[in-house]
Coordinates of C-alpha atoms in Angstrom, one line a residue:
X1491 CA 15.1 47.6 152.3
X1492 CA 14.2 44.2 151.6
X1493 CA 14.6 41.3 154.3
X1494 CA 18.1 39.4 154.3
X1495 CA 18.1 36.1 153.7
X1496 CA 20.3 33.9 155.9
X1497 CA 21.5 30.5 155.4
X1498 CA 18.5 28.9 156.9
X1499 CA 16.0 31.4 155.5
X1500 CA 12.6 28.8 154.5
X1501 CA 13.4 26.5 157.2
X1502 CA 10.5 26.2 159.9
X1503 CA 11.7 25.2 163.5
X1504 CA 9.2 24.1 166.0
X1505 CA 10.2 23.8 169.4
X1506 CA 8.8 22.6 172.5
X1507 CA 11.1 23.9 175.0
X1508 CA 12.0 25.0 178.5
X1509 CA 14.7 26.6 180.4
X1510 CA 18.4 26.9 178.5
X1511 CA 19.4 24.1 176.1
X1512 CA 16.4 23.4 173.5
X1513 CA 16.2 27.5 173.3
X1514 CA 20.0 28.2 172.4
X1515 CA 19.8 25.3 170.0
X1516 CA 16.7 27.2 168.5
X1517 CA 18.3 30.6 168.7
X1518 CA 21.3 29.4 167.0
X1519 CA 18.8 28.6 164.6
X1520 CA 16.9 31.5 164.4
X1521 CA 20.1 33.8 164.4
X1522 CA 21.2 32.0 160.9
X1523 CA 17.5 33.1 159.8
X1524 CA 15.7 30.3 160.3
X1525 CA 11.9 30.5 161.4
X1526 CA 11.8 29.5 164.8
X1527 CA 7.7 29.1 165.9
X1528 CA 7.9 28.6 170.2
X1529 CA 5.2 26.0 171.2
X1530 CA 4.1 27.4 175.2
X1531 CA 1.7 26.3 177.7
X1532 CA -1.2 28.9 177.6
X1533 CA -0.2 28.6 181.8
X1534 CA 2.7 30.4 182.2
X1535 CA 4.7 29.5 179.2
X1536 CA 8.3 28.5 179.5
X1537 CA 9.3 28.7 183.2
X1538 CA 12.6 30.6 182.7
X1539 CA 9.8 33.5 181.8
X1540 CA 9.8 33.3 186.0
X1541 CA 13.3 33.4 186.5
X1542 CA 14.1 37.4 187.8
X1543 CA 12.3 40.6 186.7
X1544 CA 15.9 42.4 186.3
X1545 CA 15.1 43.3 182.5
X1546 CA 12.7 45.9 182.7
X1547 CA 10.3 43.1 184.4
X1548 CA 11.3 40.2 182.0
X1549 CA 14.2 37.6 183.3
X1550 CA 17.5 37.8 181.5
X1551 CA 17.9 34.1 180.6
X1552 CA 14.5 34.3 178.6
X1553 CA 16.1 37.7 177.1
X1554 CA 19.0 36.3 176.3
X1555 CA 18.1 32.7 174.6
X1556 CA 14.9 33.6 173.3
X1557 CA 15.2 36.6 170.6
X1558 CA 14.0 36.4 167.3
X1559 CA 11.2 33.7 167.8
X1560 CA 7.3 33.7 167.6
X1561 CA 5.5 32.5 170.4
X1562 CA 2.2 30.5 170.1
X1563 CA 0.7 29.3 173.0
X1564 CA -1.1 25.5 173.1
X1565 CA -2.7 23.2 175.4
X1566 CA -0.7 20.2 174.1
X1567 CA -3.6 18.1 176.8
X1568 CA -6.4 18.9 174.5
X1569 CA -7.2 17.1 171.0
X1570 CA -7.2 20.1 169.3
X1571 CA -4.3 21.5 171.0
X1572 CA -2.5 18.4 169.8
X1573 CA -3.7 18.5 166.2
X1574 CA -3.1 22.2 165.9
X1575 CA 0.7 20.9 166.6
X1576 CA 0.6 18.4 164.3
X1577 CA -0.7 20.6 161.6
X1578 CA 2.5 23.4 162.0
X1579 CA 4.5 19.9 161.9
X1580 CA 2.8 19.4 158.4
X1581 CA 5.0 22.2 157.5
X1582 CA 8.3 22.0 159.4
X1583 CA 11.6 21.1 158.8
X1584 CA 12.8 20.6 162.5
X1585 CA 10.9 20.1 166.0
X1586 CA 13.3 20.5 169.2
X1587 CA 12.2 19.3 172.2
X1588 CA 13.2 18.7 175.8
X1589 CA 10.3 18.4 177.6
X1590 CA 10.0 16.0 180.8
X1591 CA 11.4 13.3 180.4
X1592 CA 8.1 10.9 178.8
X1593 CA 7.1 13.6 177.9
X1594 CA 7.1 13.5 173.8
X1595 CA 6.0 9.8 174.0
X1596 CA 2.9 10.9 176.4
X1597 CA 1.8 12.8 173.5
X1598 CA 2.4 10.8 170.8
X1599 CA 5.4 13.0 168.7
X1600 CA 8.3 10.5 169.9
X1601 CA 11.1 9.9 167.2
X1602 CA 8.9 6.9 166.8
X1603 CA 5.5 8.2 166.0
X1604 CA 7.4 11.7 164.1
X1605 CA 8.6 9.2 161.5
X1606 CA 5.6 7.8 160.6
X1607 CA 3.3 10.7 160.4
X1608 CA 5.7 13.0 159.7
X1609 CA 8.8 11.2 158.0
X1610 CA 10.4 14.9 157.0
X1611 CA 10.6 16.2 160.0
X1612 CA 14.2 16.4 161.7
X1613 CA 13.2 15.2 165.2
X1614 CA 16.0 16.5 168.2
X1615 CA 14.9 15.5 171.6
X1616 CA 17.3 17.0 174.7
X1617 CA 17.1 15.0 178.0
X1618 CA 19.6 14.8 180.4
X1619 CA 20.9 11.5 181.1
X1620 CA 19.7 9.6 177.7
X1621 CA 17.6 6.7 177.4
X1622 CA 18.8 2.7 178.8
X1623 CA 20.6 3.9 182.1
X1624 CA 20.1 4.0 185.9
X1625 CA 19.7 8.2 185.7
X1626 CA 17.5 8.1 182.6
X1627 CA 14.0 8.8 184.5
X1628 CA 15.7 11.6 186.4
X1629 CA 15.0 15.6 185.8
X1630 CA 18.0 16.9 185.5
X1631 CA 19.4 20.7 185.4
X1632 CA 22.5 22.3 184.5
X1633 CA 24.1 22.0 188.2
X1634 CA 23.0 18.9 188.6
X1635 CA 24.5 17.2 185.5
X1636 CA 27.9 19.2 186.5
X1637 CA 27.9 17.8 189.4
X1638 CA 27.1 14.4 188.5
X1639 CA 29.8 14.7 185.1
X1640 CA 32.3 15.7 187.5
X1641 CA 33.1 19.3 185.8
X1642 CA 32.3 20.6 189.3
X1643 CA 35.3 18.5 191.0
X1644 CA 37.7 19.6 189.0
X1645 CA 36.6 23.5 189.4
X1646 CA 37.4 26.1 191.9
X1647 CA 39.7 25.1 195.0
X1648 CA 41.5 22.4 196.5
X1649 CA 38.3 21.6 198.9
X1650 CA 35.8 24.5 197.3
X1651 CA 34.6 22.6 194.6
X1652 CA 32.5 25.3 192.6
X1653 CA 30.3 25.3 189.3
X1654 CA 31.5 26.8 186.7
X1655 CA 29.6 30.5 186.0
X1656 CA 28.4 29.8 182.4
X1657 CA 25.4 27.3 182.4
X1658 CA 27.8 24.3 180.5
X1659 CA 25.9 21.7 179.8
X1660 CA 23.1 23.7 178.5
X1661 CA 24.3 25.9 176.4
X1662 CA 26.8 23.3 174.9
X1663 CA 23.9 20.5 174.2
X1664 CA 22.4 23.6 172.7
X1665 CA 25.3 24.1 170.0
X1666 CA 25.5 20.2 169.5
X1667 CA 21.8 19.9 168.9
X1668 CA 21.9 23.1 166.6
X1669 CA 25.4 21.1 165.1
X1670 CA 23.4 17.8 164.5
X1671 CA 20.4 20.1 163.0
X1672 CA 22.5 21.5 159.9
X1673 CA 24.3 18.5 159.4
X1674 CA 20.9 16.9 158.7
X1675 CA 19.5 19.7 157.1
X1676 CA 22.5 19.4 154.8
X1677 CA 22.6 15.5 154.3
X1678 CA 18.4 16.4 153.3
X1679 CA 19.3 18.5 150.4
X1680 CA 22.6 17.4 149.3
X1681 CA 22.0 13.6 148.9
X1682 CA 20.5 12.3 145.5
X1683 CA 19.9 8.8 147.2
X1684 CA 17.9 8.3 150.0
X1685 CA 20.3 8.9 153.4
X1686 CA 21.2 5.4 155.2
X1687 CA 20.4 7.7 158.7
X1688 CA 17.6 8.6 160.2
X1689 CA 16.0 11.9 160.9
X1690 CA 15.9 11.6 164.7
X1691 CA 18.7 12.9 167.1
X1692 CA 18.9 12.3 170.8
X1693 CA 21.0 14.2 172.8
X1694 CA 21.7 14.4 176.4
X1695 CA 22.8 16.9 178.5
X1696 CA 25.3 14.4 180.4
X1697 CA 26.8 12.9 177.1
X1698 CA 27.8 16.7 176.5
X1699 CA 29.6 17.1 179.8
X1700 CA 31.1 13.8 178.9
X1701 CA 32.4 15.0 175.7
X1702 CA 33.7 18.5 177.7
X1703 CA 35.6 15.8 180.4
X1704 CA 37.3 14.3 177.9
X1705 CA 40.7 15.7 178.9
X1706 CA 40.4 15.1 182.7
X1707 CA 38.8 11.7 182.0
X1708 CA 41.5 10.6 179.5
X1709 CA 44.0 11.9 182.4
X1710 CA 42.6 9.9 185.2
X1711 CA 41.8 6.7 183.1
X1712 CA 45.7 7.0 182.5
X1713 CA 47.3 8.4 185.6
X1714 CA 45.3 6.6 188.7
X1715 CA 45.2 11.0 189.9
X1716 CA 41.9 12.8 190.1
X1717 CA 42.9 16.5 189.0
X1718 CA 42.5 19.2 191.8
X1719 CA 41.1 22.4 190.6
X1720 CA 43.2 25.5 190.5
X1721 CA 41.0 28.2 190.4
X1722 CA 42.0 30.9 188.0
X1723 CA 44.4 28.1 186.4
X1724 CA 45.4 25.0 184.7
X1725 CA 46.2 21.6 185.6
X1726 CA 47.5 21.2 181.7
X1727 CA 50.3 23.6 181.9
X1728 CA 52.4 25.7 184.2
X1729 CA 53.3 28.6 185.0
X1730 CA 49.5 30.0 183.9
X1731 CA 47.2 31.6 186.3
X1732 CA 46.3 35.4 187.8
X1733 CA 48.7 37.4 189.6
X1734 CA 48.3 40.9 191.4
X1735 CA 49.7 43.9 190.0
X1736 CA 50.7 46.9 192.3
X1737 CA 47.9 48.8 190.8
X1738 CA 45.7 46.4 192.3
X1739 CA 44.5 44.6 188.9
X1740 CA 44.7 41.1 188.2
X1741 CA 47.1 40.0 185.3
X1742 CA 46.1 36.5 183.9
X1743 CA 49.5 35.2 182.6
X1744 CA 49.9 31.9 180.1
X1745 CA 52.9 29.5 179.0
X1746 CA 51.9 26.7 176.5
X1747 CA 55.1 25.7 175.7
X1748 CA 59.1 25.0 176.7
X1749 CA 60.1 28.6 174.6
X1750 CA 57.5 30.2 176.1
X1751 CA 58.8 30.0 179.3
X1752 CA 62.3 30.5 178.2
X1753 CA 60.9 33.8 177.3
X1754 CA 59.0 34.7 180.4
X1755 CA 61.9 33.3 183.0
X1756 CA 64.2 35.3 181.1
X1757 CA 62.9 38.4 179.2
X1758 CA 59.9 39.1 181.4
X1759 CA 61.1 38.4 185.2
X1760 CA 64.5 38.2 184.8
X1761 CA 65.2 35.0 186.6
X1762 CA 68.2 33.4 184.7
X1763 CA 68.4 30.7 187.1
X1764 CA 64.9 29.5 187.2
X1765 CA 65.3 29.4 183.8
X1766 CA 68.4 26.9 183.8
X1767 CA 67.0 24.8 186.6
X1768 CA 66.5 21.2 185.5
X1769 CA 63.4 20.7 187.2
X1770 CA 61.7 23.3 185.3
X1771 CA 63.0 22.1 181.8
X1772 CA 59.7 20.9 180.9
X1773 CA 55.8 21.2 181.2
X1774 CA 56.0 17.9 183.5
X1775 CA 58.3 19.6 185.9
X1776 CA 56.8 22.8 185.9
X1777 CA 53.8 21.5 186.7
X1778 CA 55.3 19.4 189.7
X1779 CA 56.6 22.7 191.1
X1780 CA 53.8 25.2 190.0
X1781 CA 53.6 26.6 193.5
X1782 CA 57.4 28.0 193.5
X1783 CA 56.6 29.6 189.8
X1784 CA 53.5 31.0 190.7
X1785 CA 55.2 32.9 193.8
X1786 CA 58.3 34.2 191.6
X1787 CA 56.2 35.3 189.2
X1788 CA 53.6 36.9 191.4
X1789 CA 56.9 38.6 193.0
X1790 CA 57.5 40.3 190.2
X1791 CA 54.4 41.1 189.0
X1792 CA 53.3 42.7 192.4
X1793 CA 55.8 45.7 191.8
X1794 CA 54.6 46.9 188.2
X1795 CA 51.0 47.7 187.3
X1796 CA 48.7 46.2 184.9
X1797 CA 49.9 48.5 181.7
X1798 CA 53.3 47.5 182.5
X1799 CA 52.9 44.1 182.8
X1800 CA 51.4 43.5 179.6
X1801 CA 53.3 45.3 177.6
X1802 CA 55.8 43.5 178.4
X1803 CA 54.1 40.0 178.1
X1804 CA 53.3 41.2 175.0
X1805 CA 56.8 42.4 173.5
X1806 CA 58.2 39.1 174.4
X1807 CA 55.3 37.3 172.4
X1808 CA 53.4 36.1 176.4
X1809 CA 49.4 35.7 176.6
X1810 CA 48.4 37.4 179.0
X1811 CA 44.8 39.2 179.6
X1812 CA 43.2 41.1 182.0
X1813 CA 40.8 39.7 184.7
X1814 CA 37.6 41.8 184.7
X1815 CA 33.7 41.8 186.2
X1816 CA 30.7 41.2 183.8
X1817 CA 30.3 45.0 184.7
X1818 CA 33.7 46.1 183.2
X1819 CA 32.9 43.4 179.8
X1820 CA 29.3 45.3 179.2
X1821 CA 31.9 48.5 178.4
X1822 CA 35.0 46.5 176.8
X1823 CA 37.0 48.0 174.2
X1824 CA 37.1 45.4 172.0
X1825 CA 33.2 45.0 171.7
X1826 CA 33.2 48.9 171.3
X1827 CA 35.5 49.0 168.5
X1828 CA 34.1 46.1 166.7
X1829 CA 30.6 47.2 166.8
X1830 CA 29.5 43.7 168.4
X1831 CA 26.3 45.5 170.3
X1832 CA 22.7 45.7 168.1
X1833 CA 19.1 46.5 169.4
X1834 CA 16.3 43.9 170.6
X1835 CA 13.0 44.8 170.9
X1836 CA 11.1 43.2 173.8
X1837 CA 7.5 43.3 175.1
X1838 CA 9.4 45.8 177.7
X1839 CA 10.6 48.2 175.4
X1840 CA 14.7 47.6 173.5
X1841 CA 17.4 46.1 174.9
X1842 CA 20.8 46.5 173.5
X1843 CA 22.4 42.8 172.8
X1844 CA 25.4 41.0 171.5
X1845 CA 25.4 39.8 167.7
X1846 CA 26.2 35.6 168.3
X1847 CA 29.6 34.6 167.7
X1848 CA 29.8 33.7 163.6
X1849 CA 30.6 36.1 161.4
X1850 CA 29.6 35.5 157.7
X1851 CA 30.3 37.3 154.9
X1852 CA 27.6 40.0 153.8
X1853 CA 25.1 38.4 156.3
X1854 CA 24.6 39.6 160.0
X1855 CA 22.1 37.9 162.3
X1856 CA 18.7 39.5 162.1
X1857 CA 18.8 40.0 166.1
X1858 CA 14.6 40.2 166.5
X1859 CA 12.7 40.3 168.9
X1860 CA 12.0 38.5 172.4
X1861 CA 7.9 37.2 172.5
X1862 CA 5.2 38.1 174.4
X1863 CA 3.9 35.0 175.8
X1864 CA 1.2 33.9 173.0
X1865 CA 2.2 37.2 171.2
X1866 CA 2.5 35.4 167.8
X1867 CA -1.1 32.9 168.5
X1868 CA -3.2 34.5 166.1
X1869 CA -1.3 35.4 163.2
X1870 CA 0.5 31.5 163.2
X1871 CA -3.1 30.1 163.3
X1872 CA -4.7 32.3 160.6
X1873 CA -1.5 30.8 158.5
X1874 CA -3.1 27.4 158.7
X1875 CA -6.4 28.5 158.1
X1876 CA -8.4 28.4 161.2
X1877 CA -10.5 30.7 161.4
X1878 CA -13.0 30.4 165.0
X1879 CA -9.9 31.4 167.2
X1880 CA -12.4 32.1 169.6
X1881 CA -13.4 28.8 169.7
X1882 CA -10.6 27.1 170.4
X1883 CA -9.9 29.8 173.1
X1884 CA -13.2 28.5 174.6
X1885 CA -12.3 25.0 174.9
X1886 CA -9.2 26.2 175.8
X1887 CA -6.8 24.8 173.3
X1888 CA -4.9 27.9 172.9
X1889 CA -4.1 30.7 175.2
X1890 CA -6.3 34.6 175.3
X1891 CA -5.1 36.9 172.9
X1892 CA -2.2 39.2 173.2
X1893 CA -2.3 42.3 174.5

């Protein structure tokens, strides 16, 4: 069966990455079939490789963002090292890097230096804090830039601020990078004249959070009130949070508008007369008084069980879900019946993996496989005609061979 050919199919990422955001931006990539080539220090390679053995030896963020990539390992200190680099950037559409920050500039592939020796080349470069600022020399890491973007305030409890689960800011500078990538790549092929823009993108994982805050920030800016987090809630709307069920589940229940909770005061608890009260005539009100919502409603749901719950919910036209573990989502129904699970293979023997969220007519993503550190070395070099391998392995330029 011959190979299918996804959107991006002929377009060559190299990336210089570490950790979580430049590898979902490439992965993104890679899933819509672009070539993604994985530039790694012949010492260790990316350090999320480090990260926990809990895949059959390999770490489960590497797993995860990495698939589908070749990895080719260079000493980016040594002259040939650096040329070798500059000789897969010949033939690239796209290098993604987020390297220390100084890094790129130290060796000489800044937006700056990219557009004069190699003008074609989308150029993304992920810090965290971007350039011109106070915080711009600083490493930063998902947690910290939560922290410091104030997502971390307005999660958890009153008092127990926590970070959210998901890592945020990396995986969402991820997506805007990989956003910013096609936008370019399209402006490239679909503009007769010359684009007024540049072929350089700079994104930062703290401009992301911003962009994430906007709601909480716009509220503040406009209210004088820093939002308290509400755990399983929302300071948006009310009632909408997680009550107990007698079974011992937990029901997660959502009104988004004034009919809405008509329907849940009336239809669903049966309270007429929290349903007539003034003060809970709209959102504003209802989120003034959330605390005497919450308990009727946890009343009520405390002597049904989960089935019974949201079946009702759902005959009078109430969100509602059920709150699970990661454990009870690896054997969900809905990913079951929708056939969302493929096959990796890894240098640990097959994984089973979730197909990425997009899904394109007569095109599935390709789903290959996680890299050996170095596994890909040989074969990328012998692409651009090298030939003494060996040598360069003595001077140390690249990393030993695969095995």
């Amino acid at each position: 069966m011959p190979e299918q050919q996804g959107p991006l199919t002929g377009i060559t990422v190299v990336a210089l990455e570490q950790a979580v955001s430049a590898p979902m931006c490439t992965r993104v990539l890679a899933d819509f079939g672009a070539r993604v080539i994985k530039i790694e220090n012949p010492k260790g390679g990316d350090f999320a490789r480090y990260y926990d053995e809990v895949v059959n030896g390999l770490a489960a963020h590497f797993v995860w963002a990495n698939r589908g990539k070749e990895s080719v390992t260079l000493d980016l200190k040594t002259e040939a090292g650096l040329d070798i680099l500059h000789r897969l950037l010949d033939r690239a559409d796209v290098l993604v890097s987020n390297l220390a920050p100084g890094a790129v500039s130290r060796l000489g592939i800044s937006a700056a230096d990219l557009e004069q020796r190699h003008p074609n080349v989308i150029a993304v470069e992920i810090d965290g804090y971007g350039p011109g600022g106070p915080l711009s020399h600083k490493r930063a890491y998902d947690l910290l830039v939560q922290a410091e973007s104030g997502t971390c305030a307005i999660t958890g409890y009153p008092g127990m601020p926590a970070k959210p689960g998901p890592a945020m800011a990396d995986i969402s500078t991820g997506l805007y990078s990989a956003l910013s990538i096609l936008a370019l790549l399209y402006s490239r092929d679909a503009q007769s004249a010359p684009a007024s823009h540049g072929n350089t993108v700079g994104l930062s994982l703290f401009d992301t959070m911003m962009e994430y805050m906007g709601y909480p920030l716009t509220y503040t800016q406009h209210s004088g009130v820093d939002q308290q987090p509400l755990g399983v809630g929302s300071p948006a709307v009310a009632p909408y949070g997680a009550y107990r069920t007698s079974d011992g589940q937990t029901v997660v229940l959502g009104t988004t508008n004034d009919a809405e909770w008509q329907r849940l005061s009336r239809q669903i608890i049966g309270r007429e007369d929290l349903a007539d009260d003034p003060r809970f005539a709209n959102n504003s009100g209802r989120c003034a008084h959330r605390g005497l919502l919450d308990e009727a409603i946890g009343a009520w749901c405390a002597q049904h069980d989960l089935d019974h719950v949201q079946k009702t919910a759902d005959d009078a036209g109430i969100g509602n879900s059920r709150y699970n573990l990661p454990s009870e989502v690896l054997e969900h129904p809905q990913l079951k019946a929708r056939d969302r699970w493929r096959r990796v293979d890894t240098p640990a023997g097959p994984i089973q993996a979730l197909l990425p969220p997009p899904v394109i007519a007569g095109y599935q993503a390709p789903m290959g496989a996680v890299p050996g550190l170095g596994q890909h070395t040989d074969a990328v070099l012998a692409e651009l005609g090298i030939d003494d391998i060996q040598g360069l392995r003595d001077l140390g330029a690249v990393g030993p061979a695969y095995s």
